XYZ file of C-alpha atoms in Angstrom:
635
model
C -51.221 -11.526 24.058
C -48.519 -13.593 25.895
C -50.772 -16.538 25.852
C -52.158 -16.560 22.373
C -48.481 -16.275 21.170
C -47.157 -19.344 23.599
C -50.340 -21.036 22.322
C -49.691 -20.805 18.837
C -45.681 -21.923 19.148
C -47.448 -25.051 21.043
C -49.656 -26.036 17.567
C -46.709 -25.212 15.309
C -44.213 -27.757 17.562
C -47.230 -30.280 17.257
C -47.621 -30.288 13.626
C -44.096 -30.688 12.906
C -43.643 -33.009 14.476
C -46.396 -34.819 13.669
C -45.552 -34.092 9.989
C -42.041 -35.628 10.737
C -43.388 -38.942 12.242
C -45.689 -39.237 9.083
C -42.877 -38.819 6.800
C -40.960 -41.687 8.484
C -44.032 -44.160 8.540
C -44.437 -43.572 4.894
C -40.570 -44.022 3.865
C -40.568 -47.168 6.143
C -43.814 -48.890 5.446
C -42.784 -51.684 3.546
C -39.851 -52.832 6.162
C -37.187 -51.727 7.921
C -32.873 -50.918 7.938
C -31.461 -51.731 11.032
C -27.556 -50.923 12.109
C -25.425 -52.008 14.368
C -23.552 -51.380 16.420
C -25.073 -47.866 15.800
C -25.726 -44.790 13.396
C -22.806 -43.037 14.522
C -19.358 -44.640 14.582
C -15.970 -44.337 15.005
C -13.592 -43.709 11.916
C -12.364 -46.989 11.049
C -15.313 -49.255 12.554
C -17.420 -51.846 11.203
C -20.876 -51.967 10.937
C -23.954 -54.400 9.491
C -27.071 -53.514 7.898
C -29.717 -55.529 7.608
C -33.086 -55.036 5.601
C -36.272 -56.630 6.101
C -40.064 -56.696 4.608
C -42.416 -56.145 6.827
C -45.718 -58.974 6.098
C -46.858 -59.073 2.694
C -45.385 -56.189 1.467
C -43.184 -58.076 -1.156
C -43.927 -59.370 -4.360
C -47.330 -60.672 -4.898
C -46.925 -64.365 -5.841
C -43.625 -65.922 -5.123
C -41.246 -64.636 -2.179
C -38.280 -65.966 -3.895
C -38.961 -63.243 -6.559
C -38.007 -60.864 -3.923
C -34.759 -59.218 -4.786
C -33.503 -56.813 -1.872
C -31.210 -54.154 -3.251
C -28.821 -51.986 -0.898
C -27.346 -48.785 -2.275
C -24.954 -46.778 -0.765
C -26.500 -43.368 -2.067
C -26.680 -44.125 -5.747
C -24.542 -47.431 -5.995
C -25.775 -50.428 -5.824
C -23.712 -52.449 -3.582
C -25.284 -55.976 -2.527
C -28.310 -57.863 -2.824
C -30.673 -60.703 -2.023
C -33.480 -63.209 -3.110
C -35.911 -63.283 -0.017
C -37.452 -61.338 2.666
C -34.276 -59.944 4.337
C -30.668 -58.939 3.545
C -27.695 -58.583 5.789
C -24.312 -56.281 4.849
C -21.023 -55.587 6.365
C -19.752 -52.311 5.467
C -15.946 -51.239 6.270
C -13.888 -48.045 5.548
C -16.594 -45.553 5.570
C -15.346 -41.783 5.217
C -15.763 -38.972 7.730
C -18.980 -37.298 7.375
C -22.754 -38.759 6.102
C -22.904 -41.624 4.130
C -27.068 -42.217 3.354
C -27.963 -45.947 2.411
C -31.129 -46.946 0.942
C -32.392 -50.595 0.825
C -35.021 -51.118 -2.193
C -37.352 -54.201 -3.476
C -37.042 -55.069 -7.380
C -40.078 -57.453 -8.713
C -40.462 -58.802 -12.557
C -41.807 -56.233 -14.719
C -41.732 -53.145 -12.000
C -39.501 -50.259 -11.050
C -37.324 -50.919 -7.948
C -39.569 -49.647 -4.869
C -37.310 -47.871 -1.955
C -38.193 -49.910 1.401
C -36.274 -48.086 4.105
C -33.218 -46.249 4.630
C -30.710 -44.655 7.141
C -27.522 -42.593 7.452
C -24.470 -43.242 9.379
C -22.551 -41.003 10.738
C -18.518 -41.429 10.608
C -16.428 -39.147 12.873
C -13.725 -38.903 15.600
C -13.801 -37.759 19.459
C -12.981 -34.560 20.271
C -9.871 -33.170 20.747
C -8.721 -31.562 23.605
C -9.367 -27.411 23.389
C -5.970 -25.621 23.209
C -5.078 -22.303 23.728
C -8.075 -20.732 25.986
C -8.244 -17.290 26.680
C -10.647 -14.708 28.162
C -10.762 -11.264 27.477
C -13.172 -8.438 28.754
C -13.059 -5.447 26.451
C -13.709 -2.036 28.239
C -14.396 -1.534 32.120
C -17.925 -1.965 31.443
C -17.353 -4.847 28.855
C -18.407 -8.912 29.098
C -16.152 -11.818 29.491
C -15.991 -13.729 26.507
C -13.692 -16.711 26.116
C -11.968 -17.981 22.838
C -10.005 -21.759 21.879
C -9.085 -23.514 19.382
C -11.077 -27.075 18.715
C -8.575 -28.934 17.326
C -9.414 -31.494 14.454
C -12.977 -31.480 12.664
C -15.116 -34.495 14.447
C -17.500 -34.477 11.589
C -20.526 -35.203 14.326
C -23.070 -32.735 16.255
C -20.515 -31.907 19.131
C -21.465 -29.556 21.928
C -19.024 -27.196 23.941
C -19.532 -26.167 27.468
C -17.714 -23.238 28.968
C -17.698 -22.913 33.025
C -15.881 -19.814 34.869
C -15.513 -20.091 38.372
C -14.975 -17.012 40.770
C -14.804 -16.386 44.482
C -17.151 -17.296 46.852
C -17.953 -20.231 44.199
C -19.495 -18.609 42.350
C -19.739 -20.380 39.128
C -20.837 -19.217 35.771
C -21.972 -21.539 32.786
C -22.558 -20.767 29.193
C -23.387 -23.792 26.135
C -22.974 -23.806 22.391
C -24.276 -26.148 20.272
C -22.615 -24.828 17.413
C -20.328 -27.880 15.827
C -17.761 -25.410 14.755
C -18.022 -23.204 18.004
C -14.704 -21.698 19.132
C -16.072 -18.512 21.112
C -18.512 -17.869 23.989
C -19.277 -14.409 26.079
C -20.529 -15.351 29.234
C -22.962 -11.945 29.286
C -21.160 -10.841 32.458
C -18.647 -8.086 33.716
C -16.041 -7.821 36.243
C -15.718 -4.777 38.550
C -12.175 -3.762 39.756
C -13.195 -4.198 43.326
C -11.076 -6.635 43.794
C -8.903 -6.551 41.312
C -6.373 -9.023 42.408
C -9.208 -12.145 42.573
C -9.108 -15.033 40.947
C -11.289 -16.567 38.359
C -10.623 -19.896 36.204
C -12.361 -20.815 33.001
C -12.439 -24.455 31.305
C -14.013 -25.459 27.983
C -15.059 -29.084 27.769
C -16.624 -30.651 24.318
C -18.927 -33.669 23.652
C -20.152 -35.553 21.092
C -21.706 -39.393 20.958
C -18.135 -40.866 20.636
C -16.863 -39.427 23.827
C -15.421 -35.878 25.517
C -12.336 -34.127 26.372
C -11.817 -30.734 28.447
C -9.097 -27.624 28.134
C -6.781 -27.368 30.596
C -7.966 -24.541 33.502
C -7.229 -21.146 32.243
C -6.325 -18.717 35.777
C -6.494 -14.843 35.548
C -7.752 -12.058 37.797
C -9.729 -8.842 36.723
C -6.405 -7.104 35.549
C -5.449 -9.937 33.569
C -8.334 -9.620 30.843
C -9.399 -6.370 31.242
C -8.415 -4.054 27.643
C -9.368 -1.192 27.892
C -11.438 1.205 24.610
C -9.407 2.281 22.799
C -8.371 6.329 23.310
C -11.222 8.359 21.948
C -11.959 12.633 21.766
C -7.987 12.732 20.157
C -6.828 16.173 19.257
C -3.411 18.475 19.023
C -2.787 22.228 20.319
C -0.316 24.264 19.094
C 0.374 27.053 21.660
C 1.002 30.554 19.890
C 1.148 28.354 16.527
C 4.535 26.958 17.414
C 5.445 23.439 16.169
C 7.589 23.618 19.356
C 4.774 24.068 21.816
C 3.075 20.937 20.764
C 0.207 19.086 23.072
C -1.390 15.776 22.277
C -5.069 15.446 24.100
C -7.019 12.284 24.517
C -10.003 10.988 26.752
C -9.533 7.379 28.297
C -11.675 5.148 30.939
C -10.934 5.527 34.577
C -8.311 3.288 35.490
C -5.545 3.553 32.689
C -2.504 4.124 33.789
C 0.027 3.385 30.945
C -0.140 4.574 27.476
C 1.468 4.374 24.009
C 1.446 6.926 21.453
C 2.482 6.731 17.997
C 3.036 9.025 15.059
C 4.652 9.731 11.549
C 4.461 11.676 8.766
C 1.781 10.927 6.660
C 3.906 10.109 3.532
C 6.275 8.051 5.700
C 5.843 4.341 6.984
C 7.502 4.387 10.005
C 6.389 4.890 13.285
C 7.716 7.105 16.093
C 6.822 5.452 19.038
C 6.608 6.926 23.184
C 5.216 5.003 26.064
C 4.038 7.028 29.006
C 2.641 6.822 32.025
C 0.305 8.194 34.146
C -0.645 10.679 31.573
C -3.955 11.799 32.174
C -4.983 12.260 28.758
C -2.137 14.616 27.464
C 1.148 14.586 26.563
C 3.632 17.595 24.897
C 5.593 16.220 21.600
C 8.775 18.329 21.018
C 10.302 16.350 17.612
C 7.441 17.234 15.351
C 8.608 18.906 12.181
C 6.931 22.059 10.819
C 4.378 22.410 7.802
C 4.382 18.483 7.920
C 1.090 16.770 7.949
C 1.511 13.554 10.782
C -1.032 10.338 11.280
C -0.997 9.968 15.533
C -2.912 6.849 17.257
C -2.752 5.727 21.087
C -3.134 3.111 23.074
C -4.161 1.955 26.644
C -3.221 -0.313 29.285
C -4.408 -0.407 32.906
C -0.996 -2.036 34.445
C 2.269 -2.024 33.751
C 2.807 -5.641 33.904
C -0.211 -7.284 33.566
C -2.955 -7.199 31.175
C -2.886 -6.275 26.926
C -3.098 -2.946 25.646
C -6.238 -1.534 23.965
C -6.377 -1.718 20.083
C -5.184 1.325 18.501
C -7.457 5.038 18.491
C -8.472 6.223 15.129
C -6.148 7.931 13.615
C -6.010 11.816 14.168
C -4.111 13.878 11.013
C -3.242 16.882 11.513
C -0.448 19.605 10.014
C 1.616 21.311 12.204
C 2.042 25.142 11.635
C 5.070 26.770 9.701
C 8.263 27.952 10.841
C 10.650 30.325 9.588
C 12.783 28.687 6.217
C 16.078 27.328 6.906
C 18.617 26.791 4.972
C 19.658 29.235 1.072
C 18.410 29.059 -2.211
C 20.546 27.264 -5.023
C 21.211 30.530 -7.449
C 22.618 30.447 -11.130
C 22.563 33.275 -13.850
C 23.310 33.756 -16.891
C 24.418 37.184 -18.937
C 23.766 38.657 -22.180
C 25.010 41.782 -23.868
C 21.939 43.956 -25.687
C 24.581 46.654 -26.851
C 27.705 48.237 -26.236
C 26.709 50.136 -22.694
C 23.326 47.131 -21.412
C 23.706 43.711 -20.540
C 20.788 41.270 -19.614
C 21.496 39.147 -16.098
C 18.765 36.194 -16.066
C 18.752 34.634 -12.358
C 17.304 31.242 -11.588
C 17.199 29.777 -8.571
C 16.043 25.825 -7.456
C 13.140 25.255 -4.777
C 13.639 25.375 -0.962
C 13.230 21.450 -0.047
C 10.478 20.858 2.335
C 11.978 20.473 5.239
C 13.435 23.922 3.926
C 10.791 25.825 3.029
C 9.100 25.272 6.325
C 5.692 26.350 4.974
C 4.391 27.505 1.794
C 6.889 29.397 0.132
C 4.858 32.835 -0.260
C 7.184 34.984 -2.705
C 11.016 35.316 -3.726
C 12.991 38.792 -2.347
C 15.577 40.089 -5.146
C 18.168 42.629 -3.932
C 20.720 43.725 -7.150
C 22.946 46.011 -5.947
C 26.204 47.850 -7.637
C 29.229 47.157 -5.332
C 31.013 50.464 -6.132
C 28.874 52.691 -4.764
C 26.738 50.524 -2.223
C 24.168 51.978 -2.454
C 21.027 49.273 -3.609
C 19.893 49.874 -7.274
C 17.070 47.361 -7.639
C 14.630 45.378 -5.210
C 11.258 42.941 -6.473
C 9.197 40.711 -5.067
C 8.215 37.652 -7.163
C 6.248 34.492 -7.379
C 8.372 32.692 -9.761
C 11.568 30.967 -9.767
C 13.460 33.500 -11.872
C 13.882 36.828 -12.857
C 15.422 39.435 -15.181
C 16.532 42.395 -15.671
C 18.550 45.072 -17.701
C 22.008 46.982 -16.246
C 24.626 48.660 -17.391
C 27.723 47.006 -18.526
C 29.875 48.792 -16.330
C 30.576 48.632 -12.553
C 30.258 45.438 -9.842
C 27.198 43.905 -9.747
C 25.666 41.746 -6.804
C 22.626 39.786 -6.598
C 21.009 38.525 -2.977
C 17.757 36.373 -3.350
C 15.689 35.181 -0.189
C 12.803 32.779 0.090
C 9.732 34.128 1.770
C 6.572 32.019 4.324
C 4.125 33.651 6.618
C 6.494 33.453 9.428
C 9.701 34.450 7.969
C 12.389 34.549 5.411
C 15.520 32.174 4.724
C 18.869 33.596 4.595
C 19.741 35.055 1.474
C 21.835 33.872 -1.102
C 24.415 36.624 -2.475
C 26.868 36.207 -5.634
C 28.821 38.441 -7.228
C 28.206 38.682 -11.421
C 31.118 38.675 -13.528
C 31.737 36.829 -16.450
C 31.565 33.288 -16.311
C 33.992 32.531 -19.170
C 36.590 35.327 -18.483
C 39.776 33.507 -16.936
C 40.367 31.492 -20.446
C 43.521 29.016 -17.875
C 40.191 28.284 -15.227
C 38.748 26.352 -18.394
C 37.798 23.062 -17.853
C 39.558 20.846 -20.379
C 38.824 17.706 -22.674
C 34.903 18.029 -21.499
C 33.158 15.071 -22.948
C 29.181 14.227 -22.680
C 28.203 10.603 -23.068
C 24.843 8.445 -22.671
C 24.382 6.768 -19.609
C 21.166 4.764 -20.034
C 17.784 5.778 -20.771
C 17.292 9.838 -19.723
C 20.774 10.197 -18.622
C 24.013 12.024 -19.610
C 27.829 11.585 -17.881
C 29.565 14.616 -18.535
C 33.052 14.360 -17.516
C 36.057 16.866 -17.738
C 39.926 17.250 -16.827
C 40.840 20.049 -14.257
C 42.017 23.422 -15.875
C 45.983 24.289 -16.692
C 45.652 26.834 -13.958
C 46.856 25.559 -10.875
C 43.780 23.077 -9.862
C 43.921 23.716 -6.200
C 42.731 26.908 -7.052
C 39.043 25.975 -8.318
C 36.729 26.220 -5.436
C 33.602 24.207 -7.096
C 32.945 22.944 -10.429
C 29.077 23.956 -11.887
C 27.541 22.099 -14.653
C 24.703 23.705 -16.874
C 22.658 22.722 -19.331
C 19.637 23.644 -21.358
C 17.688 22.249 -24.459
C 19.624 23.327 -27.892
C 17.649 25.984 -29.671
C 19.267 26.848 -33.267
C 18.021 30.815 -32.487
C 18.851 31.028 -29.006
C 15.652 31.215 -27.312
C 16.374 32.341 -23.272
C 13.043 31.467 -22.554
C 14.304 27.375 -22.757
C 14.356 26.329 -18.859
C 17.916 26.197 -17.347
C 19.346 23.217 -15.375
C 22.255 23.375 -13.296
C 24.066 21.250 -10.637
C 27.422 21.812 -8.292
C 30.285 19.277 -7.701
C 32.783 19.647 -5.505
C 36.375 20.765 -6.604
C 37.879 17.084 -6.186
C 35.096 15.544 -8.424
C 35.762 15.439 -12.606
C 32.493 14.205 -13.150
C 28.909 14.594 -12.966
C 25.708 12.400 -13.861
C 23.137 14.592 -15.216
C 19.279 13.733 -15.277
C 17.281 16.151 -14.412
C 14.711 17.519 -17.618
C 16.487 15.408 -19.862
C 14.594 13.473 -22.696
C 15.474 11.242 -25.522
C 16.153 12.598 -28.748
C 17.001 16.125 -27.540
C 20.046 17.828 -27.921
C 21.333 19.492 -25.356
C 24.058 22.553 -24.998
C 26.152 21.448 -21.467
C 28.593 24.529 -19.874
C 31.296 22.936 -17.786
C 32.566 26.429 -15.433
C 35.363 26.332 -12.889
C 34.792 29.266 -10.327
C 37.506 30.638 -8.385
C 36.755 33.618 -6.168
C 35.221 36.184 -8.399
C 36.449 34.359 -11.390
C 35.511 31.874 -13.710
C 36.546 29.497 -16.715
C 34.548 27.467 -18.808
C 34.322 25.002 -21.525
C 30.865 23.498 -23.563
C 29.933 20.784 -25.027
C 26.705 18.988 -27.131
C 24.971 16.051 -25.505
C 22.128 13.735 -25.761
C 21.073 10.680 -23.988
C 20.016 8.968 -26.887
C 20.004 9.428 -30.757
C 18.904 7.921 -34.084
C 18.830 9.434 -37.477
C 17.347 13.019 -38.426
C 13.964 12.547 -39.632
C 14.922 15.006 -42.386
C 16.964 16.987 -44.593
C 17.325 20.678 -43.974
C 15.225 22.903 -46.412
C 17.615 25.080 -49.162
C 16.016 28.309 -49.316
C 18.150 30.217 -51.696
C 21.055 29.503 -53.966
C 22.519 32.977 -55.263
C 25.952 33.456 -56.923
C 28.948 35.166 -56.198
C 32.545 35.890 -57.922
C 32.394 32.038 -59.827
C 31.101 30.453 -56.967
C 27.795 29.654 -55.336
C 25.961 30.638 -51.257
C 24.004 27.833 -50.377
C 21.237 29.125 -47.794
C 19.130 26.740 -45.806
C 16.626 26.423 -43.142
C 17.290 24.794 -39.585
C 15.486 21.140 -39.606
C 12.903 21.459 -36.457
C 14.027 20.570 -33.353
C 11.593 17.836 -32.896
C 13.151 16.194 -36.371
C 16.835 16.134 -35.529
C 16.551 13.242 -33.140
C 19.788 14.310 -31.130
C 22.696 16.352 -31.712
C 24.017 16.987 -35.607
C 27.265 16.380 -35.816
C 27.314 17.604 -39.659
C 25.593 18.760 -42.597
C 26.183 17.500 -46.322
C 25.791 19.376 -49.900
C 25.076 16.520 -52.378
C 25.173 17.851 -56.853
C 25.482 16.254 -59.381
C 24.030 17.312 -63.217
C 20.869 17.497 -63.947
C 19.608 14.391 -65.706
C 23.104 12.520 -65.245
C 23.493 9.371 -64.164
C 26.832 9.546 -62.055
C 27.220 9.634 -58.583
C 26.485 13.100 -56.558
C 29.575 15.199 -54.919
C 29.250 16.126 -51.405
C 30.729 18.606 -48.877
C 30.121 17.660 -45.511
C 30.364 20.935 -43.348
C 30.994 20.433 -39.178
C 27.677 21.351 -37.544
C 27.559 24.953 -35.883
C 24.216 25.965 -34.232
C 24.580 29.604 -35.903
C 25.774 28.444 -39.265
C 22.874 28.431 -41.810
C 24.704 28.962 -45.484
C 27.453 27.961 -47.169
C 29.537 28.292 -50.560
C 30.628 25.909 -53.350
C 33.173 26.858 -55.998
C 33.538 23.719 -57.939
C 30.542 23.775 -60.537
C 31.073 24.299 -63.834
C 29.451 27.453 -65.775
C 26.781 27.145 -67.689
C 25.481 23.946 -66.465
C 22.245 22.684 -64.488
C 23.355 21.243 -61.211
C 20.480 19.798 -59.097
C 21.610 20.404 -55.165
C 20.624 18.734 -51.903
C 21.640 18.669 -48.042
C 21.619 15.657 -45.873
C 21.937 16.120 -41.891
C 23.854 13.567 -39.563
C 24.223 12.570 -35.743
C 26.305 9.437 -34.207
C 23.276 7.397 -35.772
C 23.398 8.410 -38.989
C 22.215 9.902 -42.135
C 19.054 11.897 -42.827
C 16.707 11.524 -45.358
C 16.693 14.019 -48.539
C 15.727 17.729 -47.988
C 13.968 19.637 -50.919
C 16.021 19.232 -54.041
C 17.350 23.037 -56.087
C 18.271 23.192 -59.946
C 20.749 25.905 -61.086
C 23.053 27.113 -63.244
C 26.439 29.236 -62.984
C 25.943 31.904 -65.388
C 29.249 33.577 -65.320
C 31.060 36.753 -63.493
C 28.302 39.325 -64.549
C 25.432 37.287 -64.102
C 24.059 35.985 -60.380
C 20.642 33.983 -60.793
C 18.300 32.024 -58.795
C 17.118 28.314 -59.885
C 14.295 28.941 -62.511
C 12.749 25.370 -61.754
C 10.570 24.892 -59.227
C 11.589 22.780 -55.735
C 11.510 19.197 -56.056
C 10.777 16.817 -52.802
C 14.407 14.338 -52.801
C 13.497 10.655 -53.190
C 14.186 8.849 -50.126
């Protein structure tokens, strides 16, 4: 089998290059294209062409009707009457330049004759920068440099690595653009302090130049594999008892480890030593997932480290919650004995919380007697509940994981709004950029010192009061008369803001409307019913949606004027109140047909028309709707 394959290689190597020697006899049969001083030249040199017909192979009567042409690939540039022509050609570029000598007769297409190429380059530079590297105890040596400069030409490198004893290794590449060679050979650690030298040394036709010697012994270029088999124990699920585990080749002896949270981009970084493939980590937050890699080195001075392990990600276990919950209420009275308390609280931060946050503990409690009225367990960030009016009323709430619960957070709930010389005064809410409100204030009349912290709350404006809206709240220290509120807020919503002073177990406080941004109502508000009373008239309307006000209304207006009159309209503009939905008029005449509208208003402006109302004061004994039907207000 071995020697019908060697066989067959033989015939192939044959007929190519009998193929190639036929190709050249039949480009070349008519004459030849000689050059001197050679094919391959320096950058910068000179060199002459010359053309010639080889015996009767030019034109068939005449030789002076031979006309040599030489191109220089496809441009023509010199030529000749006879049987030869001679060229001197400067300032060729680097790389291949392919001329072509051809024969023009009367009457015929220019026949090619001969050709050649010359090649244009530079000697090599000197290799910089060698280095050797064997990857792994059980790795090869492979060597890397730079070349320098392109030559443009076939050039051929030659790396030699000499060792004890003389022993000399030798590896080629005939690769123009070669800058890397492995040898195919490995060094043991048996004598680890030996040394070996490696040298690079490239040729081409126009001359040769070698790297300076490049010295190391075994522990020089050894780098070791990188860690592999990486994995964490957590003794008795403790973020505390933390051990890092890792499998490396025989002879490291230093390593680096490295590891972060795997939102952060920072490193935390140890070097050890001697670790035998562990090592306990005792900074390591809990319920945090962290990215760890390691490294290798086999001496402390000498040598590179190993590129980094895969990564190993892995969460550490939960710990008991640190730290109390943020708690607000709020109260409402159902009836002369009940009141409603509605608590909120804010999340535990992460590094809080500790671990999934399981369930909430609530503990209400009346003070008087001491003895605990009401305990629940929920899932949600707020709860309520119905008590009685009377007594002292306490509230603890506690955040819950599967190892523990935080501290609890206990207030006492009285009325917010009771000590009327704690209220915050001249409270003002202003826009501050896009999704932003600055609500600022001036300290109560009450002696200032006394106001332990300042809270600021605020919700979404809903004309009927709705306690399902979401409740935001912040707290400022006592010495601070402002606060920048951003959290849930939204363009083109109103919102109610509560300014409270506390003060031991009481409170002051002052409100305020707010938005961070405001245009014009999109519309009117809607009259509903128009009924009389005494010589005068109730306007009733309908709230415009809260999605049309576009901000806070600052007032409504009541536009008449007579039906079918020409004159402008009278208006009453009325200061907004959320609760306010009706209003009376006593300046129409009796027994005329007024046609009514309301207009709605922010900092902006004006809204457009709401629904427009006909009617007509009857008199003292006689109260009666508008008979005509509503008509839509032009814009």
């Amino acid at each position: 089998m071995a020697h019908t394959f060697r066989g067959c290689s033989l015939a192939l190597i044959f007929i190519i290059t009998w193929l190639l020697i036929k190709a050249k006899i039949d480009a070349c049969k008519r004459g030849d294209v000689t050059v001197k001083p050679s094919r391959v030249i320096l950058l910068g040199s000179t060199v002459n062409i010359s053309c010639s017909l080889k015996p009767r192979q030019g034109c068939l009567h005449y030789s002076r009707r031979n006309k040599l042409i030489l191109y220089k690939f496809d441009r023509r540039i010199n030529f000749h009457h006879g049987h030869s022509l001679n060229s001197q050609v400067t300032d060729l570029p680097l790389g291949t330049t392919l001329f072509v000598c051809k024969l023009a007769c009367i009457n015929s297409d220019e026949i090619q004759i001969c050709g050649a190429e010359i090649f244009v380059g530079v000697a090599p530079e000197q290799p910089q920068n060698l280095s050797c590297i064997q990857k792994g105890e059980q790795g090869t040596v492979a060597c890397t440099w730079e070349r320098g400069r392109d030559t443009h030409l076939y050039t051929e490198y030659t790396l030699q690595l000499s060792g004890p004893k003389n022993l000399t290794w030798q590896k080629q590449c005939k690769d123009t653009y070669c800058d890397y060679l492995d040898f195919g050979i490995n060094l043991t650690p048996e004598s680890p302090e030996s040394s070996f030298t490696a040298k690079v040394t490239a040729v081409n036709s126009l001359g040769s130049s070698s790297s300076f010697p490049s010295t190391f012994t075994f522990l020089d270029i050894v780098r070791p594999l990188p860690p592999w088999d990486i994995r964490i124990k957590f003794q008795k699920a403790s973020v505390s008892r933390c051990t890092l585990y890792w499998r490396d080749e025989g002879l490291v002896l230093l390593n680096r480890l490295r590891y972060r949270p795997s939102n952060s981009r920072l490193w935390n970084m140890v070097n050890v030593t001697k670790a035998k493939g562990r090592h306990d980590l005792l900074d390591l937050k809990p319920f945090t997932e962290y990215e760890f890699q390691i490294s290798s080195k086999l001496h402390l001075y000498k040598g590179s480290w190993s590129d980094w392990s895969e990564s190993l990600r892995a969460q550490t276990p939960e710990e008991e919650p640190t730290g109390m919950l943020d708690v607000w209420y709020m109260k409402r009275h159902i009836d002369y004995s009940r009141q409603q308390i509605s608590l909120f609280w804010k999340n535990l931060s992460v590094s809080e919380a500790r671990g999934k946050i399981l369930h909430y503990q609530v503990t209400l409690q009346e003070l008087t007697g001491g003895k605990a009225m009401t305990q629940n367990i929920t899932g949600h960030t707020s709860w309520t509940t119905v008590i009685p009016r009377t007594g002292n009323w306490a509230v603890a709430v506690s955040a819950a994981n599967s190892k523990g619960s935080s501290l609890p957070t206990r207030i006492n709930i009285m009325n917010l709004c009771e000590a009327g010389l704690l209220a915050p005064r001249q409270v003002s809410a202003n826009s501050e950029g896009m999704d932003n409100i600055l609500v600022t204030w001036q300290p109560p009349r009450k002696d200032p010192s006394a106001v332990q912290e300042y809270v600021v709350e605020w919700r979404e404006l809903h004309p009927g009061g709705d306690t399902q809206v979401p409740l935001n709240w912040l707290r400022s220290p006592p010495y601070n008369v402002s606060a920048l509120i951003s959290e849930n807020i939204k363009s083109y919503i109103c919102y109610e803001i509560h300014v409270y002073a506390l003060s031991g177990d009481q409170g002051g406080c002052s409100s305020i409307l707010g938005n961070s941004k405001h245009k014009a109502p999109l519309s009117g508000p809607h009259i509903n019913a128009i009924t009389e009373e005494k010589g005068s008239i109730l306007i009733s309307w309908n709230s415009i949606p809260v999605q049309e006000q576009m901000g806070c209304l600052l007032h409504y207006r009541i536009y008449w004027k007579e039906r079918d009159s020409n004159s402008q309209p009278q208006l009453c503009e009325i200061p907004y109140r959320v609760s306010q939905n009706s209003h009376p008029i006593n300046s129409l005449q009796p027994r005329v047909t007024y046609v009514l509208w309301m207009t709605a208003l922010t900092a902006a402006g004006e809204s457009s028309h709401g629904n427009e109302r006909e009617f007509c004061l009857q008199g003292e004994d006689t109260a009666a709707l508008g008979q005509a039907p509503d008509r839509l207000a032009h814009a």
